[in-house]
PDB file of C-alpha atoms in Angstrom:
ATOM      1  CA  UNK A   8     102.423 119.553  59.505  1.00 52.00           C
ATOM      2  CA  UNK A   9     102.845 123.238  58.811  1.00 58.00           C
ATOM      3  CA  UNK A  10     100.406 126.135  58.611  1.00 60.00           C
ATOM      4  CA  UNK A  11     100.430 125.638  54.831  1.00 65.00           C
ATOM      5  CA  UNK A  12      98.449 122.419  55.402  1.00 81.00           C
ATOM      6  CA  UNK A  13      95.479 124.343  56.800  1.00 88.00           C
ATOM      7  CA  UNK A  14      92.731 126.686  55.625  1.00 90.00           C
ATOM      8  CA  UNK A  15      91.532 129.126  58.286  1.00 91.00           C
ATOM      9  CA  UNK A  16      88.151 130.827  58.628  1.00 89.00           C
ATOM     10  CA  UNK A  17      84.558 130.147  57.676  1.00 90.00           C
ATOM     11  CA  UNK A  18      84.520 131.870  54.304  1.00 89.00           C
ATOM     12  CA  UNK A  19      87.818 130.333  53.191  1.00 90.00           C
ATOM     13  CA  UNK A  20      86.737 126.819  54.185  1.00 90.00           C
ATOM     14  CA  UNK A  21      83.320 127.288  52.561  1.00 92.00           C
ATOM     15  CA  UNK A  22      84.957 128.421  49.314  1.00 90.00           C
ATOM     16  CA  UNK A  23      87.401 125.496  49.377  1.00 90.00           C
ATOM     17  CA  UNK A  24      84.537 123.020  49.764  1.00 91.00           C
ATOM     18  CA  UNK A  25      82.434 124.737  47.104  1.00 91.00           C
ATOM     19  CA  UNK A  26      85.365 124.643  44.677  1.00 87.00           C
ATOM     20  CA  UNK A  27      85.815 120.909  45.266  1.00 86.00           C
ATOM     21  CA  UNK A  28      89.248 121.176  46.820  1.00 87.00           C
ATOM     22  CA  UNK A  29      90.456 117.937  48.438  1.00 89.00           C
ATOM     23  CA  UNK A  30      90.366 118.200  52.227  1.00 91.00           C
ATOM     24  CA  UNK A  31      91.590 115.645  54.746  1.00 89.00           C
ATOM     25  CA  UNK A  32      89.509 116.845  57.684  1.00 91.00           C
ATOM     26  CA  UNK A  33      87.632 119.851  59.083  1.00 93.00           C
ATOM     27  CA  UNK A  34      87.906 120.983  62.714  1.00 93.00           C
ATOM     28  CA  UNK A  35      85.077 123.075  64.204  1.00 92.00           C
ATOM     29  CA  UNK A  36      84.827 124.735  67.587  1.00 90.00           C
ATOM     30  CA  UNK A  37      82.559 122.955  70.049  1.00 89.00           C
ATOM     31  CA  UNK A  38      79.188 124.636  70.486  1.00 82.00           C
ATOM     32  CA  UNK A  39      79.108 126.418  67.092  1.00 78.00           C
ATOM     33  CA  UNK A  40      75.846 125.759  65.276  1.00 78.00           C
ATOM     34  CA  UNK A  41      74.994 128.958  63.374  1.00 82.00           C
ATOM     35  CA  UNK A  42      74.026 129.129  59.684  1.00 85.00           C
ATOM     36  CA  UNK A  43      77.550 129.532  58.302  1.00 85.00           C
ATOM     37  CA  UNK A  44      78.721 126.457  60.221  1.00 89.00           C
ATOM     38  CA  UNK A  45      75.606 124.538  59.116  1.00 90.00           C
ATOM     39  CA  UNK A  46      76.495 125.341  55.501  1.00 92.00           C
ATOM     40  CA  UNK A  47      80.039 124.052  56.027  1.00 92.00           C
ATOM     41  CA  UNK A  48      78.675 120.841  57.578  1.00 92.00           C
ATOM     42  CA  UNK A  49      76.251 120.345  54.681  1.00 92.00           C
ATOM     43  CA  UNK A  50      79.031 120.845  52.139  1.00 93.00           C
ATOM     44  CA  UNK A  51      81.354 118.515  54.057  1.00 92.00           C
ATOM     45  CA  UNK A  52      78.723 115.766  54.228  1.00 92.00           C
ATOM     46  CA  UNK A  53      77.956 116.113  50.536  1.00 91.00           C
ATOM     47  CA  UNK A  54      81.661 115.825  49.683  1.00 89.00           C
ATOM     48  CA  UNK A  55      82.277 112.985  52.126  1.00 88.00           C
ATOM     49  CA  UNK A  56      84.765 115.050  54.129  1.00 90.00           C
ATOM     50  CA  UNK A  57      85.381 113.997  57.739  1.00 90.00           C
ATOM     51  CA  UNK A  58      84.744 116.688  60.383  1.00 91.00           C
ATOM     52  CA  UNK A  59      85.253 116.899  64.142  1.00 90.00           C
ATOM     53  CA  UNK A  60      84.172 119.301  66.881  1.00 92.00           C
ATOM     54  CA  UNK A  61      87.108 120.238  69.100  1.00 91.00           C
ATOM     55  CA  UNK A  62      87.957 122.777  71.783  1.00 91.00           C
ATOM     56  CA  UNK A  63      88.849 126.331  70.815  1.00 89.00           C
ATOM     57  CA  UNK A  64      92.189 125.839  72.530  1.00 90.00           C
ATOM     58  CA  UNK A  65      93.027 123.105  70.018  1.00 91.00           C
ATOM     59  CA  UNK A  66      92.042 125.384  67.135  1.00 90.00           C
ATOM     60  CA  UNK A  67      94.201 128.147  68.598  1.00 88.00           C
ATOM     61  CA  UNK A  68      97.135 125.754  68.799  1.00 89.00           C
ATOM     62  CA  UNK A  69      96.707 124.680  65.167  1.00 86.00           C
ATOM     63  CA  UNK A  70      96.315 128.240  63.901  1.00 84.00           C
ATOM     64  CA  UNK A  71      99.339 129.628  65.787  1.00 83.00           C
ATOM     65  CA  UNK A  72      97.681 133.020  66.035  1.00 79.00           C
ATOM     66  CA  UNK A  73      95.912 133.084  62.677  1.00 78.00           C
ATOM     67  CA  UNK A  74      92.235 134.128  62.804  1.00 84.00           C
ATOM     68  CA  UNK A  75      90.182 130.942  62.418  1.00 89.00           C
ATOM     69  CA  UNK A  76      86.594 131.934  63.418  1.00 88.00           C
ATOM     70  CA  UNK A  77      86.112 128.480  64.926  1.00 90.00           C
ATOM     71  CA  UNK A  78      86.704 126.621  61.643  1.00 91.00           C
ATOM     72  CA  UNK A  79      89.914 125.094  60.266  1.00 92.00           C
ATOM     73  CA  UNK A  80      90.259 122.700  57.328  1.00 92.00           C
ATOM     74  CA  UNK A  81      93.254 120.430  56.847  1.00 90.00           C
ATOM     75  CA  UNK A  82      93.863 120.572  53.105  1.00 88.00           C
ATOM     76  CA  UNK A  83      95.321 117.711  51.076  1.00 89.00           C
ATOM     77  CA  UNK A  84      98.678 118.283  49.388  1.00 88.00           C
ATOM     78  CA  UNK A  85      97.158 117.314  46.023  1.00 89.00           C
ATOM     79  CA  UNK A  86      93.703 116.567  44.681  1.00 90.00           C
ATOM     80  CA  UNK A  87      92.360 113.151  45.642  1.00 93.00           C
ATOM     81  CA  UNK A  88      91.626 110.745  42.813  1.00 94.00           C
ATOM     82  CA  UNK A  89      88.617 108.435  42.515  1.00 94.00           C
ATOM     83  CA  UNK A  90      88.687 104.651  42.333  1.00 95.00           C
ATOM     84  CA  UNK A  91      87.343 104.976  38.806  1.00 96.00           C
ATOM     85  CA  UNK A  92      90.362 107.079  37.823  1.00 96.00           C
ATOM     86  CA  UNK A  93      92.731 104.469  39.237  1.00 97.00           C
ATOM     87  CA  UNK A  94      91.092 101.678  37.242  1.00 96.00           C
ATOM     88  CA  UNK A  95      90.961 103.866  34.140  1.00 97.00           C
ATOM     89  CA  UNK A  96      94.752 104.326  34.372  1.00 96.00           C
ATOM     90  CA  UNK A  97      95.275 100.548  34.535  1.00 96.00           C
ATOM     91  CA  UNK A  98      92.996 100.102  31.519  1.00 96.00           C
ATOM     92  CA  UNK A  99      94.777 102.866  29.620  1.00 96.00           C
ATOM     93  CA  UNK A 100      98.110 101.115  30.210  1.00 95.00           C
ATOM     94  CA  UNK A 101      96.544  97.742  29.327  1.00 95.00           C
ATOM     95  CA  UNK A 102      97.782  96.326  32.635  1.00 95.00           C
ATOM     96  CA  UNK A 103      96.046  94.320  35.373  1.00 95.00           C
ATOM     97  CA  UNK A 104      95.327  96.702  38.260  1.00 96.00           C
ATOM     98  CA  UNK A 105      98.096  97.114  40.853  1.00 97.00           C
ATOM     99  CA  UNK A 106      96.761  98.968  43.894  1.00 97.00           C
ATOM    100  CA  UNK A 107      98.265  99.669  47.320  1.00 98.00           C
ATOM    101  CA  UNK A 108      95.872  99.971  50.256  1.00 97.00           C
ATOM    102  CA  UNK A 109      97.143 101.488  53.513  1.00 96.00           C
ATOM    103  CA  UNK A 110      95.121 100.177  56.457  1.00 94.00           C
ATOM    104  CA  UNK A 111      95.313 102.927  59.093  1.00 88.00           C
ATOM    105  CA  UNK A 112      98.957 103.790  58.430  1.00 93.00           C
ATOM    106  CA  UNK A 113      99.732 106.640  60.840  1.00 90.00           C
ATOM    107  CA  UNK A 114     103.192 107.979  59.986  1.00 92.00           C
ATOM    108  CA  UNK A 115     103.239 110.549  57.146  1.00 92.00           C
ATOM    109  CA  UNK A 116     106.903 109.709  56.486  1.00 93.00           C
ATOM    110  CA  UNK A 117     105.958 106.084  55.818  1.00 94.00           C
ATOM    111  CA  UNK A 118     103.075 107.276  53.656  1.00 95.00           C
ATOM    112  CA  UNK A 119     105.412 109.449  51.585  1.00 94.00           C
ATOM    113  CA  UNK A 120     108.018 106.685  51.239  1.00 95.00           C
ATOM    114  CA  UNK A 121     105.338 104.247  50.058  1.00 96.00           C
ATOM    115  CA  UNK A 122     104.155 106.745  47.446  1.00 96.00           C
ATOM    116  CA  UNK A 123     107.726 107.065  46.199  1.00 95.00           C
ATOM    117  CA  UNK A 124     108.049 103.287  45.781  1.00 96.00           C
ATOM    118  CA  UNK A 125     104.552 103.018  44.298  1.00 96.00           C
ATOM    119  CA  UNK A 126     105.599 105.445  41.581  1.00 95.00           C
ATOM    120  CA  UNK A 127     108.829 103.516  40.946  1.00 95.00           C
ATOM    121  CA  UNK A 128     107.053 100.184  40.436  1.00 95.00           C
ATOM    122  CA  UNK A 129     104.213 101.578  38.342  1.00 95.00           C
ATOM    123  CA  UNK A 130     101.366 101.036  40.811  1.00 96.00           C
ATOM    124  CA  UNK A 131      98.131 102.514  39.481  1.00 97.00           C
ATOM    125  CA  UNK A 132      97.048 104.037  42.769  1.00 97.00           C
ATOM    126  CA  UNK A 133      97.137 104.132  46.571  1.00 97.00           C
ATOM    127  CA  UNK A 134      94.027 103.968  48.744  1.00 97.00           C
ATOM    128  CA  UNK A 135      93.641 105.264  52.300  1.00 96.00           C
ATOM    129  CA  UNK A 136      90.650 105.256  54.679  1.00 93.00           C
ATOM    130  CA  UNK A 137      89.005 108.601  55.397  1.00 89.00           C
ATOM    131  CA  UNK A 138      89.363 108.071  59.151  1.00 86.00           C
ATOM    132  CA  UNK A 139      92.340 106.972  61.229  1.00 84.00           C
ATOM    133  CA  UNK A 140      94.950 107.477  58.539  1.00 88.00           C
ATOM    134  CA  UNK A 141      97.972 109.692  58.074  1.00 89.00           C
ATOM    135  CA  UNK A 142      96.696 112.759  56.174  1.00 88.00           C
ATOM    136  CA  UNK A 143      97.912 113.563  52.688  1.00 91.00           C
ATOM    137  CA  UNK A 144      99.824 116.640  53.862  1.00 88.00           C
ATOM    138  CA  UNK A 145     103.024 118.549  53.088  1.00 88.00           C
ATOM    139  CA  UNK A 146     105.143 116.082  55.082  1.00 89.00           C
ATOM    140  CA  UNK A 147     103.882 113.240  52.898  1.00 91.00           C
ATOM    141  CA  UNK A 148     104.525 115.305  49.781  1.00 90.00           C
ATOM    142  CA  UNK A 149     108.070 116.161  50.831  1.00 90.00           C
ATOM    143  CA  UNK A 150     108.941 112.592  51.842  1.00 92.00           C
ATOM    144  CA  UNK A 151     107.559 111.269  48.549  1.00 92.00           C
ATOM    145  CA  UNK A 152     110.197 113.343  46.672  1.00 91.00           C
ATOM    146  CA  UNK A 153     107.568 114.503  44.189  1.00 90.00           C
ATOM    147  CA  UNK A 154     105.844 111.137  43.696  1.00 92.00           C
ATOM    148  CA  UNK A 155     102.656 112.571  45.227  1.00 92.00           C
ATOM    149  CA  UNK A 156     102.211 114.508  41.967  1.00 92.00           C
ATOM    150  CA  UNK A 157     102.199 111.302  39.909  1.00 93.00           C
ATOM    151  CA  UNK A 158     100.610 108.569  42.034  1.00 95.00           C
ATOM    152  CA  UNK A 159      96.836 108.666  42.286  1.00 96.00           C
ATOM    153  CA  UNK A 160      95.608 108.639  45.908  1.00 96.00           C
ATOM    154  CA  UNK A 161      91.977 107.868  46.696  1.00 95.00           C
ATOM    155  CA  UNK A 162      90.050 107.837  49.971  1.00 93.00           C
ATOM    156  CA  UNK A 163      87.388 105.300  50.935  1.00 94.00           C
ATOM    157  CA  UNK A 164      84.897 105.346  53.784  1.00 90.00           C
ATOM    158  CA  UNK A 165      84.795 101.604  54.491  1.00 92.00           C
ATOM    159  CA  UNK A 166      87.870  99.461  53.762  1.00 94.00           C
ATOM    160  CA  UNK A 167      86.136  96.095  54.240  1.00 92.00           C
ATOM    161  CA  UNK A 168      83.306  96.963  51.833  1.00 93.00           C
ATOM    162  CA  UNK A 169      85.808  98.291  49.304  1.00 95.00           C
ATOM    163  CA  UNK A 170      87.759  95.022  49.446  1.00 95.00           C
ATOM    164  CA  UNK A 171      84.577  93.032  48.813  1.00 93.00           C
ATOM    165  CA  UNK A 172      83.971  95.145  45.712  1.00 93.00           C
ATOM    166  CA  UNK A 173      87.529  94.463  44.556  1.00 95.00           C
ATOM    167  CA  UNK A 174      87.076  90.733  45.059  1.00 92.00           C
ATOM    168  CA  UNK A 175      83.925  90.844  42.906  1.00 92.00           C
ATOM    169  CA  UNK A 176      86.153  92.392  40.224  1.00 93.00           C
ATOM    170  CA  UNK A 177      88.432  89.315  40.465  1.00 93.00           C
ATOM    171  CA  UNK A 178      91.284  91.231  42.052  1.00 96.00           C
ATOM    172  CA  UNK A 179      93.539  89.277  44.405  1.00 96.00           C
ATOM    173  CA  UNK A 180      93.624  90.783  47.915  1.00 96.00           C
ATOM    174  CA  UNK A 181      97.107  90.288  49.392  1.00 96.00           C
ATOM    175  CA  UNK A 182      97.842  91.308  52.972  1.00 94.00           C
ATOM    176  CA  UNK A 183     101.299  91.895  54.431  1.00 92.00           C
ATOM    177  CA  UNK A 184     101.504  90.056  57.756  1.00 88.00           C
ATOM    178  CA  UNK A 185     104.465  88.782  59.761  1.00 84.00           C
ATOM    179  CA  UNK A 186     102.361  85.704  60.624  1.00 82.00           C
ATOM    180  CA  UNK A 187     101.304  85.193  57.013  1.00 84.00           C
ATOM    181  CA  UNK A 188     100.551  81.847  55.367  1.00 84.00           C
ATOM    182  CA  UNK A 189     103.426  81.985  52.891  1.00 89.00           C
ATOM    183  CA  UNK A 190     106.739  83.661  52.311  1.00 92.00           C
ATOM    184  CA  UNK A 191     106.176  86.383  49.724  1.00 92.00           C
ATOM    185  CA  UNK A 192     108.603  84.672  47.322  1.00 91.00           C
ATOM    186  CA  UNK A 193     106.413  81.531  47.290  1.00 92.00           C
ATOM    187  CA  UNK A 194     103.087  83.299  46.846  1.00 92.00           C
ATOM    188  CA  UNK A 195     101.176  83.819  43.609  1.00 90.00           C
ATOM    189  CA  UNK A 196     101.537  87.558  43.073  1.00 92.00           C
ATOM    190  CA  UNK A 197     100.431  87.684  39.449  1.00 91.00           C
ATOM    191  CA  UNK A 198      97.362  89.302  37.878  1.00 93.00           C
ATOM    192  CA  UNK A 199      95.315  92.137  39.302  1.00 95.00           C
ATOM    193  CA  UNK A 200      96.416  92.760  42.899  1.00 96.00           C
ATOM    194  CA  UNK A 201      95.478  94.891  45.884  1.00 97.00           C
ATOM    195  CA  UNK A 202      98.442  94.916  48.287  1.00 97.00           C
ATOM    196  CA  UNK A 203      97.526  95.856  51.855  1.00 96.00           C
ATOM    197  CA  UNK A 204     100.046  97.414  54.222  1.00 95.00           C
ATOM    198  CA  UNK A 205      98.866  97.678  57.828  1.00 90.00           C
ATOM    199  CA  UNK A 206      99.535 100.265  60.488  1.00 86.00           C
ATOM    200  CA  UNK A 207     102.823 100.593  62.326  1.00 80.00           C
ATOM    201  CA  UNK A 208     102.968  98.128  65.204  1.00 77.00           C
ATOM    202  CA  UNK A 209      99.371  96.885  64.931  1.00 82.00           C
ATOM    203  CA  UNK A 210      99.304  95.646  61.351  1.00 85.00           C
ATOM    204  CA  UNK A 211      95.983  95.117  59.601  1.00 88.00           C
ATOM    205  CA  UNK A 212      92.640  95.339  61.359  1.00 90.00           C
ATOM    206  CA  UNK A 213      90.682  92.122  61.870  1.00 89.00           C
ATOM    207  CA  UNK A 214      88.034  92.868  59.229  1.00 91.00           C
ATOM    208  CA  UNK A 215      90.706  93.820  56.733  1.00 92.00           C
ATOM    209  CA  UNK A 216      92.596  90.598  57.410  1.00 91.00           C
ATOM    210  CA  UNK A 217      89.423  88.546  57.010  1.00 91.00           C
ATOM    211  CA  UNK A 218      88.883  90.043  53.559  1.00 92.00           C
ATOM    212  CA  UNK A 219      92.322  89.006  52.291  1.00 93.00           C
ATOM    213  CA  UNK A 220      92.711  86.145  49.825  1.00 93.00           C
ATOM    214  CA  UNK A 221      96.324  85.643  50.836  1.00 93.00           C
ATOM    215  CA  UNK A 222      98.543  86.680  53.750  1.00 94.00           C
ATOM    216  CA  UNK A 223     102.247  86.913  52.933  1.00 94.00           C
ATOM    217  CA  UNK A 224     105.240  87.333  55.207  1.00 91.00           C
ATOM    218  CA  UNK A 225     108.808  88.491  54.729  1.00 89.00           C
ATOM    219  CA  UNK A 226     111.261  85.976  56.265  1.00 88.00           C
ATOM    220  CA  UNK A 227     113.647  87.437  58.838  1.00 83.00           C
ATOM    221  CA  UNK A 228     116.556  85.917  60.772  1.00 82.00           C
ATOM    222  CA  UNK A 229     117.633  88.888  62.906  1.00 79.00           C
ATOM    223  CA  UNK A 230     116.697  89.862  66.445  1.00 78.00           C
ATOM    224  CA  UNK A 231     114.005  92.317  65.322  1.00 76.00           C
ATOM    225  CA  UNK A 232     110.806  90.576  64.245  1.00 72.00           C
ATOM    226  CA  UNK A 233     109.327  93.204  61.958  1.00 74.00           C
ATOM    227  CA  UNK A 234     110.267  95.763  59.316  1.00 81.00           C
ATOM    228  CA  UNK A 235     109.288  99.406  59.042  1.00 87.00           C
ATOM    229  CA  UNK A 236     105.957  99.595  57.169  1.00 91.00           C
ATOM    230  CA  UNK A 237     107.394 101.457  54.199  1.00 93.00           C
ATOM    231  CA  UNK A 238     110.363  99.061  53.944  1.00 93.00           C
ATOM    232  CA  UNK A 239     108.110  95.992  54.047  1.00 92.00           C
ATOM    233  CA  UNK A 240     105.874  97.646  51.479  1.00 94.00           C
ATOM    234  CA  UNK A 241     108.840  98.307  49.211  1.00 95.00           C
ATOM    235  CA  UNK A 242     109.991  94.662  49.372  1.00 95.00           C
ATOM    236  CA  UNK A 243     106.536  93.397  48.418  1.00 96.00           C
ATOM    237  CA  UNK A 244     105.892  96.035  45.769  1.00 96.00           C
ATOM    238  CA  UNK A 245     109.140  95.207  44.026  1.00 96.00           C
ATOM    239  CA  UNK A 246     108.365  91.474  44.115  1.00 95.00           C
ATOM    240  CA  UNK A 247     105.013  92.178  42.445  1.00 95.00           C
ATOM    241  CA  UNK A 248     106.806  94.439  39.957  1.00 95.00           C
ATOM    242  CA  UNK A 249     109.302  91.652  39.197  1.00 93.00           C
ATOM    243  CA  UNK A 250     106.544  89.096  38.607  1.00 90.00           C
ATOM    244  CA  UNK A 251     104.669  91.472  36.303  1.00 89.00           C
ATOM    245  CA  UNK A 252     107.773  92.116  34.220  1.00 85.00           C
ATOM    246  CA  UNK A 253     109.153  88.597  33.779  1.00 76.00           C
ATOM    247  CA  UNK A 254     109.945  88.053  30.112  1.00 47.00           C
TER     248      UNK A 254
END
């Protein structure tokens, strides 16, 4: 992350929230509870923006000398989309929804690489949780090679509840898992799909896994038993793309 990812100062953060700018997270100095901070908290809650109280030393480290007044916002590289906008795009293209959900992916380079592939295969959107996820920052934007400007990215508060809503919409929930039930090439990857890519090393959370209709694995014969998250995602995204474009 660079200083360009952040907004410093109470007035600047208040204006950003009032204007509806997409923000990944807000950091506030511990012990600050005056009216201007209360206003920021009210605006953050209304917008569903995550906030955290931290030490002033952490704020000083983030700001690198810039005047922060005890408030720093981590701005998103682009405006977040809504789930409704993602589904509207699929409807506009007259295609069954193709959505990528990142379950606590932590590396912004993986995030950016996944966005780049998502654009290439025509995915309608990418979803990330509001907490415990790589932020949509300048590193993601740079790694995506511009795809961040074209792929809709939405945030959700509760992944498990969101997946239940998707299932009620008759979308197939497919999880990437090295201990999956089927090789990806043998799985039914047609129709409306939500493809879940888990975090580096840990994979999907238990509740996320339990809400999957299908767990697929990528067969491997080498000494290493797993692929980089963005590489595994690319393999699966292109298989879904191939199935959707069979003539």
